[in-house]
mmCIF file of C-alpha atoms in Angstrom:
data_model
loop_
_atom_site.group_PDB
_atom_site.id
_atom_site.type_symbol
_atom_site.label_atom_id
_atom_site.label_comp_id
_atom_site.label_asym_id
_atom_site.label_seq_id
_atom_site.Cartn_x
_atom_site.Cartn_y
_atom_site.Cartn_z
ATOM 1 C CA MET A 1 -29.873 10.999 5.341
ATOM 2 C CA LYS A 2 -30.565 9.943 8.845
ATOM 3 C CA GLY A 3 -32.074 12.338 11.371
ATOM 4 C CA THR A 4 -33.336 15.879 10.928
ATOM 5 C CA ILE A 5 -31.940 19.389 10.721
ATOM 6 C CA ARG A 6 -32.345 19.575 14.486
ATOM 7 C CA VAL A 7 -29.312 17.263 14.831
ATOM 8 C CA ASN A 8 -27.255 19.719 12.793
ATOM 9 C CA LEU A 9 -28.379 22.643 14.923
ATOM 10 C CA ILE A 10 -27.475 20.793 18.137
ATOM 11 C CA PHE A 11 -24.025 20.041 16.734
ATOM 12 C CA ALA A 12 -23.660 23.708 15.706
ATOM 13 C CA LEU A 13 -24.592 24.868 19.217
ATOM 14 C CA ILE A 14 -22.068 22.488 20.781
ATOM 15 C CA GLY A 15 -19.394 23.702 18.330
ATOM 16 C CA PHE A 16 -20.203 27.338 19.113
ATOM 17 C CA VAL A 17 -19.965 26.825 22.878
ATOM 18 C CA ILE A 18 -16.686 24.903 22.734
ATOM 19 C CA THR A 19 -15.048 27.349 20.315
ATOM 20 C CA PHE A 20 -16.320 30.400 22.191
ATOM 21 C CA LEU A 21 -15.082 29.111 25.572
ATOM 22 C CA PHE A 22 -11.608 28.397 24.218
ATOM 23 C CA ALA A 23 -11.430 31.725 22.358
ATOM 24 C CA ILE A 24 -12.705 33.980 25.168
ATOM 25 C CA ARG A 25 -9.690 33.182 27.352
ATOM 26 C CA ASN A 26 -7.232 34.941 25.039
ATOM 27 C CA ASN A 27 -9.337 37.235 22.788
ATOM 28 C CA LEU A 28 -11.813 40.081 22.917
ATOM 29 C CA PRO A 29 -15.518 39.122 23.162
ATOM 30 C CA LEU A 30 -16.286 40.210 19.583
ATOM 31 C CA THR A 31 -13.406 38.119 18.212
ATOM 32 C CA SER A 32 -14.540 35.181 20.325
ATOM 33 C CA LEU A 33 -18.113 35.504 19.003
ATOM 34 C CA THR A 34 -16.809 35.565 15.422
ATOM 35 C CA ARG A 35 -14.676 32.487 15.978
ATOM 36 C CA GLY A 36 -17.571 30.785 17.750
ATOM 37 C CA GLY A 37 -19.799 31.465 14.725
ATOM 38 C CA ILE A 38 -17.188 30.016 12.395
ATOM 39 C CA GLY A 39 -16.887 26.990 14.683
ATOM 40 C CA ALA A 40 -20.681 26.576 14.689
ATOM 41 C CA LEU A 41 -20.742 26.654 10.885
ATOM 42 C CA VAL A 42 -17.987 24.055 10.645
ATOM 43 C CA TRP A 43 -19.710 21.758 13.160
ATOM 44 C CA PHE A 44 -23.024 22.224 11.319
ATOM 45 C CA LEU A 45 -21.426 21.057 8.055
ATOM 46 C CA LEU A 46 -19.660 18.173 9.810
ATOM 47 C CA ALA A 47 -23.033 17.050 11.175
ATOM 48 C CA PHE A 48 -24.377 16.989 7.584
ATOM 49 C CA LEU A 49 -21.480 14.778 6.509
ATOM 50 C CA PHE A 50 -21.999 12.559 9.559
ATOM 51 C CA ARG A 51 -25.694 12.157 8.723
ATOM 52 C CA ILE A 52 -24.928 11.320 5.083
ATOM 53 C CA VAL A 53 -22.411 8.650 6.110
ATOM 54 C CA LEU A 54 -24.826 7.141 8.612
ATOM 55 C CA GLY A 55 -27.562 7.080 5.977
ATOM 56 C CA ALA A 56 -25.270 5.313 3.521
ATOM 57 C CA LEU A 57 -24.213 2.712 6.089
ATOM 58 C CA GLU A 58 -27.760 1.952 7.177
ATOM 59 C CA PRO A 59 -28.909 -1.413 5.802
ATOM 60 C CA LEU A 60 -31.736 -1.360 3.270
ATOM 61 C CA PRO A 61 -35.140 -2.532 4.517
ATOM 62 C CA LYS A 62 -35.803 -6.194 3.728
ATOM 63 C CA GLU A 63 -38.826 -7.259 1.724
ATOM 64 C CA LYS A 64 -41.477 -9.265 3.512
ATOM 65 C CA THR A 65 -41.827 -11.854 0.711
ATOM 66 C CA GLY A 66 -39.249 -14.203 2.225
ATOM 67 C CA SER A 67 -38.214 -15.814 -1.083
ATOM 68 C CA GLY A 68 -35.448 -14.893 -3.466
ATOM 69 C CA SER A 69 -37.699 -15.004 -6.527
ATOM 70 C CA LEU A 70 -38.843 -11.990 -8.485
ATOM 71 C CA VAL A 71 -42.146 -10.534 -7.388
ATOM 72 C CA ALA A 72 -44.598 -9.335 -9.996
ATOM 73 C CA ASP A 73 -46.066 -5.899 -9.462
ATOM 74 C CA PRO A 74 -49.855 -6.357 -9.315
ATOM 75 C CA VAL A 75 -50.551 -2.867 -10.706
ATOM 76 C CA THR A 76 -48.282 -2.885 -13.771
ATOM 77 C CA GLY A 77 -47.845 -6.653 -14.155
ATOM 78 C CA GLU A 78 -44.056 -6.322 -14.594
ATOM 79 C CA GLU A 79 -41.370 -8.097 -12.654
ATOM 80 C CA MET A 80 -39.041 -6.089 -10.457
ATOM 81 C CA ARG A 81 -35.969 -5.633 -12.608
ATOM 82 C CA GLY A 82 -32.565 -5.614 -10.950
ATOM 83 C CA ALA A 83 -33.758 -7.330 -7.786
ATOM 84 C CA ARG A 84 -31.669 -10.476 -8.352
ATOM 85 C CA LEU A 85 -27.947 -10.768 -9.037
ATOM 86 C CA ASP A 86 -26.592 -13.741 -10.978
ATOM 87 C CA LEU A 87 -23.059 -14.620 -9.878
ATOM 88 C CA VAL A 88 -22.377 -17.611 -12.161
ATOM 89 C CA THR A 89 -19.081 -17.604 -14.021
ATOM 90 C CA PRO A 90 -18.892 -19.113 -17.517
ATOM 91 C CA ASP A 91 -17.154 -22.451 -18.044
ATOM 92 C CA GLU A 92 -13.631 -21.795 -19.364
ATOM 93 C CA SER A 93 -12.074 -25.244 -18.907
ATOM 94 C CA ASP A 94 -11.471 -25.687 -22.671
ATOM 95 C CA GLU A 95 -9.543 -22.433 -22.854
ATOM 96 C CA LEU A 96 -7.438 -23.425 -19.828
ATOM 97 C CA ASN A 97 -6.602 -26.798 -21.391
ATOM 98 C CA ASP A 98 -5.537 -25.046 -24.593
ATOM 99 C CA LEU A 99 -3.191 -22.852 -22.591
ATOM 100 C CA LEU A 100 -1.611 -25.879 -20.898
ATOM 101 C CA ARG A 101 -1.033 -27.826 -24.150
ATOM 102 C CA PRO A 102 2.254 -27.019 -25.915
ATOM 103 C CA ASP A 103 1.613 -25.900 -29.463
ATOM 104 C CA ALA A 104 3.963 -26.262 -32.407
ATOM 105 C CA ASP A 105 4.034 -22.497 -32.881
ATOM 106 C CA LYS A 106 5.083 -21.910 -29.322
ATOM 107 C CA THR A 107 7.903 -24.475 -29.421
ATOM 108 C CA ARG A 108 9.153 -23.062 -32.724
ATOM 109 C CA ALA A 109 9.143 -19.540 -31.291
ATOM 110 C CA ALA A 110 11.045 -20.766 -28.236
ATOM 111 C CA GLY A 111 13.681 -22.407 -30.491
ATOM 112 C CA GLN A 112 14.149 -19.188 -32.456
ATOM 113 C CA GLN A 113 14.527 -17.268 -29.236
ATOM 114 C CA ARG A 114 17.262 -19.662 -28.038
ATOM 115 C CA GLU A 115 19.119 -19.194 -31.347
ATOM 116 C CA GLN A 116 18.975 -15.439 -30.941
ATOM 117 C CA VAL A 117 20.394 -15.715 -27.421
ATOM 118 C CA ASN A 118 23.299 -17.882 -28.653
ATOM 119 C CA ASP A 119 24.084 -15.441 -31.504
ATOM 120 C CA PHE A 120 24.320 -12.455 -29.169
ATOM 121 C CA GLN A 121 27.565 -10.464 -29.255
ATOM 122 C CA PRO A 122 27.984 -7.352 -27.128
ATOM 123 C CA LEU A 123 28.677 -4.079 -28.891
ATOM 124 C CA ASN A 124 32.240 -2.795 -28.495
ATOM 125 C CA PRO A 125 32.248 0.805 -29.743
ATOM 126 C CA PRO A 126 35.615 2.407 -30.490
ATOM 127 C CA LYS A 127 36.883 5.119 -28.145
ATOM 128 C CA LEU A 128 36.503 8.572 -29.615
ATOM 129 C CA VAL A 129 39.585 10.137 -28.020
ATOM 130 C CA SER A 130 42.684 8.358 -26.881
ATOM 131 C CA THR A 131 44.879 9.942 -24.198
ATOM 132 C CA GLN A 132 47.775 7.546 -24.675
ATOM 133 C CA ASP A 133 49.420 9.486 -27.516
ATOM 134 C CA LYS A 134 49.054 12.957 -25.944
ATOM 135 C CA ASP A 135 51.719 14.927 -24.168
ATOM 136 C CA PRO A 136 51.211 14.976 -20.347
ATOM 137 C CA GLU A 137 51.814 18.746 -20.230
ATOM 138 C CA GLU A 138 49.111 19.320 -22.830
ATOM 139 C CA LEU A 139 46.662 17.148 -20.814
ATOM 140 C CA ALA A 140 47.425 19.091 -17.620
ATOM 141 C CA LYS A 141 46.882 22.354 -19.491
ATOM 142 C CA ALA A 142 43.456 21.119 -20.696
ATOM 143 C CA VAL A 143 42.476 20.085 -17.173
ATOM 144 C CA ARG A 144 43.509 23.493 -15.766
ATOM 145 C CA HIS A 145 41.515 25.239 -18.465
ATOM 146 C CA LEU A 146 38.395 23.190 -17.645
ATOM 147 C CA THR A 147 38.672 23.833 -13.895
ATOM 148 C CA GLU A 148 38.969 27.584 -14.467
ATOM 149 C CA ASP A 149 35.720 27.649 -16.436
ATOM 150 C CA GLU A 150 33.837 25.947 -13.608
ATOM 151 C CA GLY A 151 34.588 28.708 -11.155
ATOM 152 C CA GLY A 152 37.526 27.125 -9.357
ATOM 153 C CA ARG A 153 35.759 24.081 -8.018
#
């Protein structure tokens, strides 16, 4: 974190004054003091968050060695682990060439897929109920019966 607790207390005092001045215009003094205290607490916590964010954004101190190599610790004799990041990607050109070359399996699978597309026939299910053979009066009676059950809609 950056700064000290004094920064938080200054923010809390500013929050108290602002909240108290806005609250005193329309409220009793005790209510205004309570709201000012709540405002001070909120501003105090916001100052903590502000300090944490500033500490996280602050750049790390640079080493005075000047080179990118690992430095051995004179006391323990070990290298500093994790001080260097290797960003080299492995060579994958052979795998890419294999993907670009048409294989016999792939062409055979494509031919089978074309055959399946040509053999496609849509499904034509039979109608369950036909209204062509029914009496029109009987159909009207069924419709009236259904509309009565729905509440007259």
